[in-house]
PDB file of C-alpha atoms and ligand atoms in Angstrom:
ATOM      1  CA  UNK Y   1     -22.177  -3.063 141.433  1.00 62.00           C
ATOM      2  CA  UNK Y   2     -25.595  -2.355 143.304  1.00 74.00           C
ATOM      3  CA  UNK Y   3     -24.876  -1.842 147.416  1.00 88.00           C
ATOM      4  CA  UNK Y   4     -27.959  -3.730 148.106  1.00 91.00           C
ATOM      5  CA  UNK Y   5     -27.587  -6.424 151.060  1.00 94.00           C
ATOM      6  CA  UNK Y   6     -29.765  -9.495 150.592  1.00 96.00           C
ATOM      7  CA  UNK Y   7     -30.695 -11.619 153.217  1.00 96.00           C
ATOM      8  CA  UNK Y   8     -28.847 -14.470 153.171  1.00 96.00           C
ATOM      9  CA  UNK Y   9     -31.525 -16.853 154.748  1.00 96.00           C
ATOM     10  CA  UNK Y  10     -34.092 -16.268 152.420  1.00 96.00           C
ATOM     11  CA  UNK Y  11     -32.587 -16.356 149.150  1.00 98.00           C
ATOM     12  CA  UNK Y  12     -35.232 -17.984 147.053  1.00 98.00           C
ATOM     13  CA  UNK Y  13     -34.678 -22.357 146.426  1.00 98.00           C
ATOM     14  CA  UNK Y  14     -36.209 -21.715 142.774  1.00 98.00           C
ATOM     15  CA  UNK Y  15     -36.194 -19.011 140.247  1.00 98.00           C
ATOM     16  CA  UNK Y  16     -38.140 -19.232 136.672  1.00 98.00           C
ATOM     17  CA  UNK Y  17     -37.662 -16.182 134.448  1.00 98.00           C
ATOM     18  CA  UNK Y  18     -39.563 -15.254 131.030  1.00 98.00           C
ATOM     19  CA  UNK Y  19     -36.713 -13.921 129.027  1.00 97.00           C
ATOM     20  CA  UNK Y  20     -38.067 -11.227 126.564  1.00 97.00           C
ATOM     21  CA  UNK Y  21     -36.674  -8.626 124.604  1.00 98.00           C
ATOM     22  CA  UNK Y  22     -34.031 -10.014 122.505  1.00 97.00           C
ATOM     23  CA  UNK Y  23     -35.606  -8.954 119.223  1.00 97.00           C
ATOM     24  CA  UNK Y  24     -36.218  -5.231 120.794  1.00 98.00           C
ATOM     25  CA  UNK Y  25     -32.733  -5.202 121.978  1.00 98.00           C
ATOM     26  CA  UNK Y  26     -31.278  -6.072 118.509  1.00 98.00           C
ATOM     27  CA  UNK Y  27     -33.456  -3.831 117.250  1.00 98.00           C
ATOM     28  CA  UNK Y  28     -32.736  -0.272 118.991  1.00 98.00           C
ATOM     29  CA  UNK Y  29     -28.889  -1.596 117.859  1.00 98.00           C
ATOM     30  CA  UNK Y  30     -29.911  -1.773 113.739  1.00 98.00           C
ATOM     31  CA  UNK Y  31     -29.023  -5.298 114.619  1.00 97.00           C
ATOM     32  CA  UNK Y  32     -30.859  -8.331 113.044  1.00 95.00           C
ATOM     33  CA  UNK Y  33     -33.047 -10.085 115.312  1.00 95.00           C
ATOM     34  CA  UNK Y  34     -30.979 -13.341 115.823  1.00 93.00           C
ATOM     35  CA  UNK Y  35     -28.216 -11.007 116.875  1.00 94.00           C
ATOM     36  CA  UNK Y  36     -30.879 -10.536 120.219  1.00 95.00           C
ATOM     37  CA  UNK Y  37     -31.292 -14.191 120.583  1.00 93.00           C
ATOM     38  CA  UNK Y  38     -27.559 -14.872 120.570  1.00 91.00           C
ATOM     39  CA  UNK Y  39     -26.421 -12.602 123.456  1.00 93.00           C
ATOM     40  CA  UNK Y  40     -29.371 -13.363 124.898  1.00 93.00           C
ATOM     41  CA  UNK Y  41     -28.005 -17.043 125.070  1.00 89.00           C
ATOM     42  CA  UNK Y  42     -24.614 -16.077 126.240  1.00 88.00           C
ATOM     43  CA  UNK Y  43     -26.765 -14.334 128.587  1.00 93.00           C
ATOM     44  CA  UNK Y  44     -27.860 -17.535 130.366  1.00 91.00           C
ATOM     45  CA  UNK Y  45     -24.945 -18.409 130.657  1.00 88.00           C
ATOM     46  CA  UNK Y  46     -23.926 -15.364 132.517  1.00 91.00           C
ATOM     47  CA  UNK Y  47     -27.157 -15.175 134.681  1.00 95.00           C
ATOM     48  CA  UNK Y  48     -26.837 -18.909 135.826  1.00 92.00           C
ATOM     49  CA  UNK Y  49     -23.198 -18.250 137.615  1.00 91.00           C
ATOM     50  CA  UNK Y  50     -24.761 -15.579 139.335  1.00 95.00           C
ATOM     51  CA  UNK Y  51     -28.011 -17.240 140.295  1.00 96.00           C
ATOM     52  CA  UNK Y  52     -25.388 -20.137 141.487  1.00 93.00           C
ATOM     53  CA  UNK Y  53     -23.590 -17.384 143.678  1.00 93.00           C
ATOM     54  CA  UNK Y  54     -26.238 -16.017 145.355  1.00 96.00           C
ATOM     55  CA  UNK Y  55     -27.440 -19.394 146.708  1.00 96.00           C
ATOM     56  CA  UNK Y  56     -30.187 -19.679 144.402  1.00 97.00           C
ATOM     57  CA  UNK Y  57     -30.762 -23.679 143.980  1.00 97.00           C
ATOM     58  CA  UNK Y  58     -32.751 -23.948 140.742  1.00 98.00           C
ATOM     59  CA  UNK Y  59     -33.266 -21.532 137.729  1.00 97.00           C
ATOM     60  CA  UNK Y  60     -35.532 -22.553 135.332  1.00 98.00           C
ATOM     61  CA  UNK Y  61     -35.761 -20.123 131.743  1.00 97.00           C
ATOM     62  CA  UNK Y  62     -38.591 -19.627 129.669  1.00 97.00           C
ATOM     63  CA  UNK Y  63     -36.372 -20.569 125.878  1.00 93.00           C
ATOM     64  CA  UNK Y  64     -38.770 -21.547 123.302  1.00 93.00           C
ATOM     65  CA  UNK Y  65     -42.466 -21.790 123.882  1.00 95.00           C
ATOM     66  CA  UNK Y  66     -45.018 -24.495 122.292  1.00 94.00           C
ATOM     67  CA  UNK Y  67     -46.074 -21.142 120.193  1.00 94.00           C
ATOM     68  CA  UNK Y  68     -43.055 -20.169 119.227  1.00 94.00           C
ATOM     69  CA  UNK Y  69     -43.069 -22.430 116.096  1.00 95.00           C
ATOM     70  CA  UNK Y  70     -45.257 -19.491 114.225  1.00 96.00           C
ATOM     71  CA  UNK Y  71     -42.093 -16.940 114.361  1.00 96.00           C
ATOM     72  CA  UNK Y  72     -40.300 -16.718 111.099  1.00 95.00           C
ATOM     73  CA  UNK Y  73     -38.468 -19.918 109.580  1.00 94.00           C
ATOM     74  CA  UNK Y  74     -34.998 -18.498 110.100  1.00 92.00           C
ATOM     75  CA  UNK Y  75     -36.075 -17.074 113.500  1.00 93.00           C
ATOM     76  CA  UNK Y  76     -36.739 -20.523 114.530  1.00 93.00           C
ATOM     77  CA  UNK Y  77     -33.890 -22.451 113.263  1.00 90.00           C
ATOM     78  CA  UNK Y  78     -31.570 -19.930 114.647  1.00 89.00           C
ATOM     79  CA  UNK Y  79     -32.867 -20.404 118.333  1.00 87.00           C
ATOM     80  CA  UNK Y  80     -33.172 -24.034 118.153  1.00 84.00           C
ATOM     81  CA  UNK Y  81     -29.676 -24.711 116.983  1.00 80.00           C
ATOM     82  CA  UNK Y  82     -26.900 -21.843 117.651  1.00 74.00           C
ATOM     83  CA  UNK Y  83     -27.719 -21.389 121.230  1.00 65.00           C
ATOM     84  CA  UNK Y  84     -27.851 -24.870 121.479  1.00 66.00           C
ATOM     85  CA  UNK Y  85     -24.495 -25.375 120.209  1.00 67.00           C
ATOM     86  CA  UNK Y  86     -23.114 -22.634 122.679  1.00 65.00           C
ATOM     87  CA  UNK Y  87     -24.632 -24.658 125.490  1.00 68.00           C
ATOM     88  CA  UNK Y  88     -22.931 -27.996 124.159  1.00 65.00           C
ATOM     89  CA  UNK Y  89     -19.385 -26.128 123.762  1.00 62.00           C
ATOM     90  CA  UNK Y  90     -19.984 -24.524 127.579  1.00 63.00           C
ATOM     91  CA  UNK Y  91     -21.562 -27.239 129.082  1.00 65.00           C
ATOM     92  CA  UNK Y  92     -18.939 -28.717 130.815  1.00 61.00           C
ATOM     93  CA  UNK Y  93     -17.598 -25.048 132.214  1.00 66.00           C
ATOM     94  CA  UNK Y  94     -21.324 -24.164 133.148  1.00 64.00           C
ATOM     95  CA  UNK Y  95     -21.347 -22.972 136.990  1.00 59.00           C
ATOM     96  CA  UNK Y  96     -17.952 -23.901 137.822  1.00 63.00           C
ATOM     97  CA  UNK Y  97     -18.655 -28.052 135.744  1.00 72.00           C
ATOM     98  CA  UNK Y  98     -20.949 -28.494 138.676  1.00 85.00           C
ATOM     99  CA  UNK Y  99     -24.158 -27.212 137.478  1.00 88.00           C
ATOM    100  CA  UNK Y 100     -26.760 -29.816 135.927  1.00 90.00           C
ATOM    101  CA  UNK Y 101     -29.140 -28.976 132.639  1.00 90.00           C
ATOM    102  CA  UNK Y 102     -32.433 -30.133 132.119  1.00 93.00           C
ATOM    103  CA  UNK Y 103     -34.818 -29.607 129.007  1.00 92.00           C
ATOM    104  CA  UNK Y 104     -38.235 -29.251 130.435  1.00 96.00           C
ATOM    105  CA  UNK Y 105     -41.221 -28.930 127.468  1.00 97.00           C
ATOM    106  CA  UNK Y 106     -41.903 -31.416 124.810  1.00 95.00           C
ATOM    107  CA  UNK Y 107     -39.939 -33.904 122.827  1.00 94.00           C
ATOM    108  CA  UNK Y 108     -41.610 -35.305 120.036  1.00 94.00           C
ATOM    109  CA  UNK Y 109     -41.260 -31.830 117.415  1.00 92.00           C
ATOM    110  CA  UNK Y 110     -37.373 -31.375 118.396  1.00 90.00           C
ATOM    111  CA  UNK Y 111     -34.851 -32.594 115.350  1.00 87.00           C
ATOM    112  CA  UNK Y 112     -32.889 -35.781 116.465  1.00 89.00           C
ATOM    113  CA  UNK Y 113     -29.581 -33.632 116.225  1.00 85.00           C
ATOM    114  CA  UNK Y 114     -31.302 -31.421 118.914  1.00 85.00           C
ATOM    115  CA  UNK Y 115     -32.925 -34.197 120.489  1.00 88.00           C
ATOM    116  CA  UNK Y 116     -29.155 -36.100 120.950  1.00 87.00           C
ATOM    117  CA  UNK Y 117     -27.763 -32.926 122.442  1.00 83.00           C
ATOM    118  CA  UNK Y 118     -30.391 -32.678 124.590  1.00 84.00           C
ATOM    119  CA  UNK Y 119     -29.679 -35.868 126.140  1.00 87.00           C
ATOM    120  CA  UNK Y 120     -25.921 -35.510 125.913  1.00 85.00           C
ATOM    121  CA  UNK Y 121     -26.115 -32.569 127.943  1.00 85.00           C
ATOM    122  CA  UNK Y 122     -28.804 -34.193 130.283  1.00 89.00           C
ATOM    123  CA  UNK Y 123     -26.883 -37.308 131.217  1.00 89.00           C
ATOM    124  CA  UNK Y 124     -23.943 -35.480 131.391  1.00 86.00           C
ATOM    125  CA  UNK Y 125     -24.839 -33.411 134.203  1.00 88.00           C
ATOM    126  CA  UNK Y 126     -27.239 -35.542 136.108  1.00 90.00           C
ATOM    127  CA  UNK Y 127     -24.743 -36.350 138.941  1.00 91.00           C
ATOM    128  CA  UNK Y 128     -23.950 -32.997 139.513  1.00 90.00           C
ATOM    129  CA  UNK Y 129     -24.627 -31.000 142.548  1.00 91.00           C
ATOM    130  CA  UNK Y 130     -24.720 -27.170 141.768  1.00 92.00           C
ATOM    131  CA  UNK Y 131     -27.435 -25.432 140.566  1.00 93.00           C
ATOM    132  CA  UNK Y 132     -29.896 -27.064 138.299  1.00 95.00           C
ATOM    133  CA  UNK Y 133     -30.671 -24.787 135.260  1.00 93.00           C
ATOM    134  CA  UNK Y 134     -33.707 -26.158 133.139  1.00 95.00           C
ATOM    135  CA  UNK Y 135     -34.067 -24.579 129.357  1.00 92.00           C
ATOM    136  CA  UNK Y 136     -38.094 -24.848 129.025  1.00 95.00           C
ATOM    137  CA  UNK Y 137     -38.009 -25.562 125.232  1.00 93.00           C
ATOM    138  CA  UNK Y 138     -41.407 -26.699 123.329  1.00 95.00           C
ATOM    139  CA  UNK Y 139     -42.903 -26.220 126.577  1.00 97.00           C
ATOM    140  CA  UNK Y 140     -46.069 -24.825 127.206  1.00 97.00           C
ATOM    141  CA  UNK Y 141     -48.201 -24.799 130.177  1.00 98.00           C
ATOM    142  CA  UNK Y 142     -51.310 -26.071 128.679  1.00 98.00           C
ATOM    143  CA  UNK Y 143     -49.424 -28.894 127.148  1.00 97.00           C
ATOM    144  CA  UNK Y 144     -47.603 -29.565 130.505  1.00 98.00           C
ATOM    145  CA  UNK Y 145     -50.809 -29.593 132.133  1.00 98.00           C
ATOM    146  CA  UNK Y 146     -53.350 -31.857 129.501  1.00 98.00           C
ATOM    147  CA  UNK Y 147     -50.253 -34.369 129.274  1.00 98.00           C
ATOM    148  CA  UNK Y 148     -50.415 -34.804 133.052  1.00 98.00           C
ATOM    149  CA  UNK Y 149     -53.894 -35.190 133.289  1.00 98.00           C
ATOM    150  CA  UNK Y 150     -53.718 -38.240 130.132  1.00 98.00           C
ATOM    151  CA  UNK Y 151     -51.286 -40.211 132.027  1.00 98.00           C
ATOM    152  CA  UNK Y 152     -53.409 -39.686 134.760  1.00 98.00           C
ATOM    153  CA  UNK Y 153     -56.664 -41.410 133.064  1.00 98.00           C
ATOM    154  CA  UNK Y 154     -54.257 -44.018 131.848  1.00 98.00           C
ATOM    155  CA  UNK Y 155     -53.805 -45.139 135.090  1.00 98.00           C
ATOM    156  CA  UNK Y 156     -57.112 -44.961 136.438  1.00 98.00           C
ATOM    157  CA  UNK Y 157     -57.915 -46.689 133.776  1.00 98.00           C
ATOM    158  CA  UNK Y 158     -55.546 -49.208 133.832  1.00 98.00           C
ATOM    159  CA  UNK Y 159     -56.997 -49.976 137.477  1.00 98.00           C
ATOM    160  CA  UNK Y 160     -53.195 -48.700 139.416  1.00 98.00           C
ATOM    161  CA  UNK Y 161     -54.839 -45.371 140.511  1.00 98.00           C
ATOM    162  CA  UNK Y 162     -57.813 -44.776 141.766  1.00 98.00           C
ATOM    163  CA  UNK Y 163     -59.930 -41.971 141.481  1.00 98.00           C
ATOM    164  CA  UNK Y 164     -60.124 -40.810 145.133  1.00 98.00           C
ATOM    165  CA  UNK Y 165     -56.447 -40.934 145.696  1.00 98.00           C
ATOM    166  CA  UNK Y 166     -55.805 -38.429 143.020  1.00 98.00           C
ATOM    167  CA  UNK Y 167     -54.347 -34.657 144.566  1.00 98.00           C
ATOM    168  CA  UNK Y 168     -52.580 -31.906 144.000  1.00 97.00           C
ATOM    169  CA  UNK Y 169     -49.562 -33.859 144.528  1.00 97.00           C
ATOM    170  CA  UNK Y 170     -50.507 -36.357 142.122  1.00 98.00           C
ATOM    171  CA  UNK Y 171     -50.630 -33.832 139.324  1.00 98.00           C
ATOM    172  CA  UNK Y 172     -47.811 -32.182 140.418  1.00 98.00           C
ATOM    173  CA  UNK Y 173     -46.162 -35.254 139.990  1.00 98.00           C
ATOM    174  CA  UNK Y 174     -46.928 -35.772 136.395  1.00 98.00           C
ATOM    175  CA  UNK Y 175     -45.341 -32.286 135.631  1.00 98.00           C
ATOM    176  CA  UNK Y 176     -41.998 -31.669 134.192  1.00 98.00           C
ATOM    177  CA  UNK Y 177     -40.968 -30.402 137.626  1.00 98.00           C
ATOM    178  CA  UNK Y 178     -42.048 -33.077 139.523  1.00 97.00           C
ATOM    179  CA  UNK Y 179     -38.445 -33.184 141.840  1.00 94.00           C
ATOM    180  CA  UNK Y 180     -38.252 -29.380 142.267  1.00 98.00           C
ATOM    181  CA  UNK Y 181     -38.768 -27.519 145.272  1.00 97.00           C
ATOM    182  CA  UNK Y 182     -41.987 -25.008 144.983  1.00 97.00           C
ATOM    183  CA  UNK Y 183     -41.274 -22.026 142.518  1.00 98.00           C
ATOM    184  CA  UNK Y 184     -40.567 -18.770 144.896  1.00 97.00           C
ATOM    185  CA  UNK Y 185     -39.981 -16.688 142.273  1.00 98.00           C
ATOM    186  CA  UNK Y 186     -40.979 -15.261 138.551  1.00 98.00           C
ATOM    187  CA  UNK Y 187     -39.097 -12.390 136.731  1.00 98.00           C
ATOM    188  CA  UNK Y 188     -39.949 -11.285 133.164  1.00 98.00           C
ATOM    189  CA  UNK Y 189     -37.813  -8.911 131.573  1.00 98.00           C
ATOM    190  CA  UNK Y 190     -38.732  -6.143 128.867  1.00 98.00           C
ATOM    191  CA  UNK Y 191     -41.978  -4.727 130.413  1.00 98.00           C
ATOM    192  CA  UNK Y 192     -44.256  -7.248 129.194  1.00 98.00           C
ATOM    193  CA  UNK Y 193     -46.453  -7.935 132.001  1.00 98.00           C
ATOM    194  CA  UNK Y 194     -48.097 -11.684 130.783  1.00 97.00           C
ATOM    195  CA  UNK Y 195     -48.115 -14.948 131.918  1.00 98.00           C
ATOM    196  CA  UNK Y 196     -47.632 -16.422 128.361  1.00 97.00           C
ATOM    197  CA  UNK Y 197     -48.643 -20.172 129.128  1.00 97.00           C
ATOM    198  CA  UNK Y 198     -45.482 -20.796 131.649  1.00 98.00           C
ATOM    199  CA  UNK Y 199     -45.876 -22.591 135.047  1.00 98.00           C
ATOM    200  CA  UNK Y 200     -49.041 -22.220 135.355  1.00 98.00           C
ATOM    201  CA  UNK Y 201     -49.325 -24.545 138.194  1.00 98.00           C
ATOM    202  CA  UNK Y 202     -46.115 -24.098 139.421  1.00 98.00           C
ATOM    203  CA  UNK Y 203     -46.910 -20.348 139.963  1.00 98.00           C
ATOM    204  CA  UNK Y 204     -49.836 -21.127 142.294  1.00 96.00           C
ATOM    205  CA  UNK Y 205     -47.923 -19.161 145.911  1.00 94.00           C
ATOM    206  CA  UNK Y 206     -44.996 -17.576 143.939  1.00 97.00           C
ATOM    207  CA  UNK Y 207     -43.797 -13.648 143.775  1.00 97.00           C
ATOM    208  CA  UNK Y 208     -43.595 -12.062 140.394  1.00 98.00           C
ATOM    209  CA  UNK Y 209     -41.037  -9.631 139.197  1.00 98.00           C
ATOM    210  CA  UNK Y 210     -41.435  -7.350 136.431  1.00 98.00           C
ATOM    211  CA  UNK Y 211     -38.653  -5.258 134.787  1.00 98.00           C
ATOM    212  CA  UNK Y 212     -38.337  -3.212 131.711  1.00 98.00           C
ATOM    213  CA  UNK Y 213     -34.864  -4.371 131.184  1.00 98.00           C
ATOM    214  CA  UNK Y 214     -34.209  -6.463 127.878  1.00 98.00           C
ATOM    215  CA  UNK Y 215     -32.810 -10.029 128.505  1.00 98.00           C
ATOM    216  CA  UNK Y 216     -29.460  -9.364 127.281  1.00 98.00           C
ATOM    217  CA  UNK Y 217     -28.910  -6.792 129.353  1.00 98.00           C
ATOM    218  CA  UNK Y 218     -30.430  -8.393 131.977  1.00 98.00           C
ATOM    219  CA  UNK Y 219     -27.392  -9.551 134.676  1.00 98.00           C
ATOM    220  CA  UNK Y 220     -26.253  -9.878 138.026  1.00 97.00           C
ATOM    221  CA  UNK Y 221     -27.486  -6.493 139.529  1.00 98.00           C
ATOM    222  CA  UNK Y 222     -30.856  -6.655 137.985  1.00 98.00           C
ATOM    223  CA  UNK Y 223     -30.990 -10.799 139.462  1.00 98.00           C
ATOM    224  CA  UNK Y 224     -29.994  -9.193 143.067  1.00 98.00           C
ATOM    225  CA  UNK Y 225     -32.950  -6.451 142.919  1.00 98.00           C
ATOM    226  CA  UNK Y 226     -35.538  -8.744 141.984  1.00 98.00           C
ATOM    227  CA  UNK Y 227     -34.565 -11.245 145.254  1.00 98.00           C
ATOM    228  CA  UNK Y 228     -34.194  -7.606 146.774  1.00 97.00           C
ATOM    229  CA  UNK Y 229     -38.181  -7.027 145.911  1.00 97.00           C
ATOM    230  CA  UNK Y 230     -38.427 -10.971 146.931  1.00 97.00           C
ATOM    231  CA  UNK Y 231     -37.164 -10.718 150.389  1.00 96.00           C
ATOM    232  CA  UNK Y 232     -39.023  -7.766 151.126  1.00 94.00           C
ATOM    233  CA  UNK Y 233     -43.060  -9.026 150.101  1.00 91.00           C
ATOM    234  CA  UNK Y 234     -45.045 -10.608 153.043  1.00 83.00           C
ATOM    235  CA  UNK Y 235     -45.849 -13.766 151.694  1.00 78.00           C
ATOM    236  CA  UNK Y 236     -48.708 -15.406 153.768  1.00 83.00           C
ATOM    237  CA  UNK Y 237     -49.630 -18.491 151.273  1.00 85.00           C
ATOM    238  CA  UNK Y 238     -53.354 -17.794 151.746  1.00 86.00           C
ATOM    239  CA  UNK Y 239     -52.958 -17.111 155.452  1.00 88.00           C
ATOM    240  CA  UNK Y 240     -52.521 -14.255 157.570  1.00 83.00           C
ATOM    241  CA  UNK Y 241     -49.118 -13.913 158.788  1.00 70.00           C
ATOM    242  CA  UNK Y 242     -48.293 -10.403 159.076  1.00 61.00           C
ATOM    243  CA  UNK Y 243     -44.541 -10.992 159.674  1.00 54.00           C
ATOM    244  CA  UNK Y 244     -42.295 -10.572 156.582  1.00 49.00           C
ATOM    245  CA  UNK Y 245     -41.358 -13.086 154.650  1.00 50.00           C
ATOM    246  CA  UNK Y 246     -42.321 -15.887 156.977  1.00 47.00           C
TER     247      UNK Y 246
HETATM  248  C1  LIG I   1     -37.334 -13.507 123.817  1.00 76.00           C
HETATM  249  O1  LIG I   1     -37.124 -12.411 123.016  1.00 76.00           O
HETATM  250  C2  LIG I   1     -36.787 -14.792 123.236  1.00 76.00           C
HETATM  251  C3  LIG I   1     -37.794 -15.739 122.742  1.00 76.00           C
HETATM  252  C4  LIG I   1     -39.087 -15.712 122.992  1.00 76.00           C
HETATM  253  C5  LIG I   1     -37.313 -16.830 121.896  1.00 76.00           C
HETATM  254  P1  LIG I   1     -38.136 -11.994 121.877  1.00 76.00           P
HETATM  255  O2  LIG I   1     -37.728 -12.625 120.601  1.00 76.00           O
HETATM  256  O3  LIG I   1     -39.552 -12.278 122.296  1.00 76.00           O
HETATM  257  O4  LIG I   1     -37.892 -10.430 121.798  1.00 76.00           O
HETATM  258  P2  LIG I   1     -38.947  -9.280 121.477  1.00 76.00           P
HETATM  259  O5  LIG I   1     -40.125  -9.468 122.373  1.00 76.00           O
HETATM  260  O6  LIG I   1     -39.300  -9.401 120.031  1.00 76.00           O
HETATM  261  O7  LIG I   1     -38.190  -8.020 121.789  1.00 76.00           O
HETATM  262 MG1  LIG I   2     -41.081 -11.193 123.114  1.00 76.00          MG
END
């Protein structure tokens, strides 16, 4: 257990993390790769009760990206059924039964057996009022971003928008996010220091956390440092409050 003290009043509404280093963790364990990706699965599980007891309202995980379809045939059929099942069989457990699961990312490449799970698990949960965790699966930033901006045109050209009245907010509200409170935070695990095509948008005013810790190991302590390193930044939002954190 860390002794660090966070700040209750400024715990963070919404955390995204990039969760890398599954393969490296199975790896440096003579382990086969999907080894990596199942703890790393069990992981979220473990990572979402603790976001939910710090106070943390919405964690949204970086699963399976819109480029992820190039990785090795087994690779990918492991990740886009086994940890899928594990979420099915936990689902109702998940943050105390309270916690609700969205899939955020594309639709139309998913298998119907994943597809039907996916909405099982969705309408399931939609009532509930703990913490939202959202699996970004097929999702890509790009993708997010060109499909908001096509139903956009639609519109305009289908004379219900017009062209002045589109804003940030419009597009925002085309995204997969559109109900969620401003992203505050972004951790990626394993060292890697990218982006890789993941709220792009979303990202505009929030902190980023890098740590060299593989996702499986990543857990409760490592989560409480990076709000640590959170709490502590002077975020200004383009202006010049010198004050922390206001
Ligand atoms: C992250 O772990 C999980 C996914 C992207 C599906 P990786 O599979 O990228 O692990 P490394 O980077 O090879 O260690
Ligand atoms: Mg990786």
């Amino acid at each position: 257990m860390s002794d660090i003290v966070l700040d209750k009043d400024k715990i963070p509404a919404h955390v995204a993390i990039i969760l890398d280093g599954n393969g490296r963790w199975a790896k440096e364990r003579h382990l086969p790769r999907v080894l990596g990706h199942r703890k790393g699965a069990f992981n979220i599980y473990e990572v979402t009760k603790a976001a939910q007891d710090l106070g943390i309202k919405y964690l949204t995980v970086f699963c399976f990206s819109t480029e992820n379809w190039t990785r090795p045939d087994d690779e990918v059929k492991y990740i886009m059924t086994k940890p899928m099942r594990f979420f099915k069989r936990f689902r109702k457990d998940i943050v105390g039964g309270n916690g609700r699961i969205k899939i955020l990312g594309r639709r139309d490449r998913l298998s119907k057996e994943f597809l039907a799970m996916v909405n099982d698990m969705e309408e399931s949960t939609k009532d509930h009022t703990g913490i939202t965790l959202s699996l970004c699966v097929d999702y890509g930033s790009r993708d997010e971003i060109t499909t908001a901006t096509k139903e956009i045109a639609k519109l305009v050209k289908d004379g219900k928008l017009d062209i002045d009245d589109i804003n940030e907010q419009t597009i925002s509200n085309h995204l997969f996010t559109k109900d969620y409170p401003e992203l505050d935070l972004l951790i990626r695990t394993s060292g890697e220091e990218r982006i890789s095509n993941f709220l792009l948008w979303q990202l505009a005013y929030a902190e980023l956390y890098f740590t060299k810790t593989y996702w499986p190991d990543f857990n409760k302590d490592e989560l409480v440092k990076a709000i640590y390193s959170y709490q502590n930044r002077n975020r200004r939002f383009g202006g010049l409050k010198d004050d922390k954190n206001k």
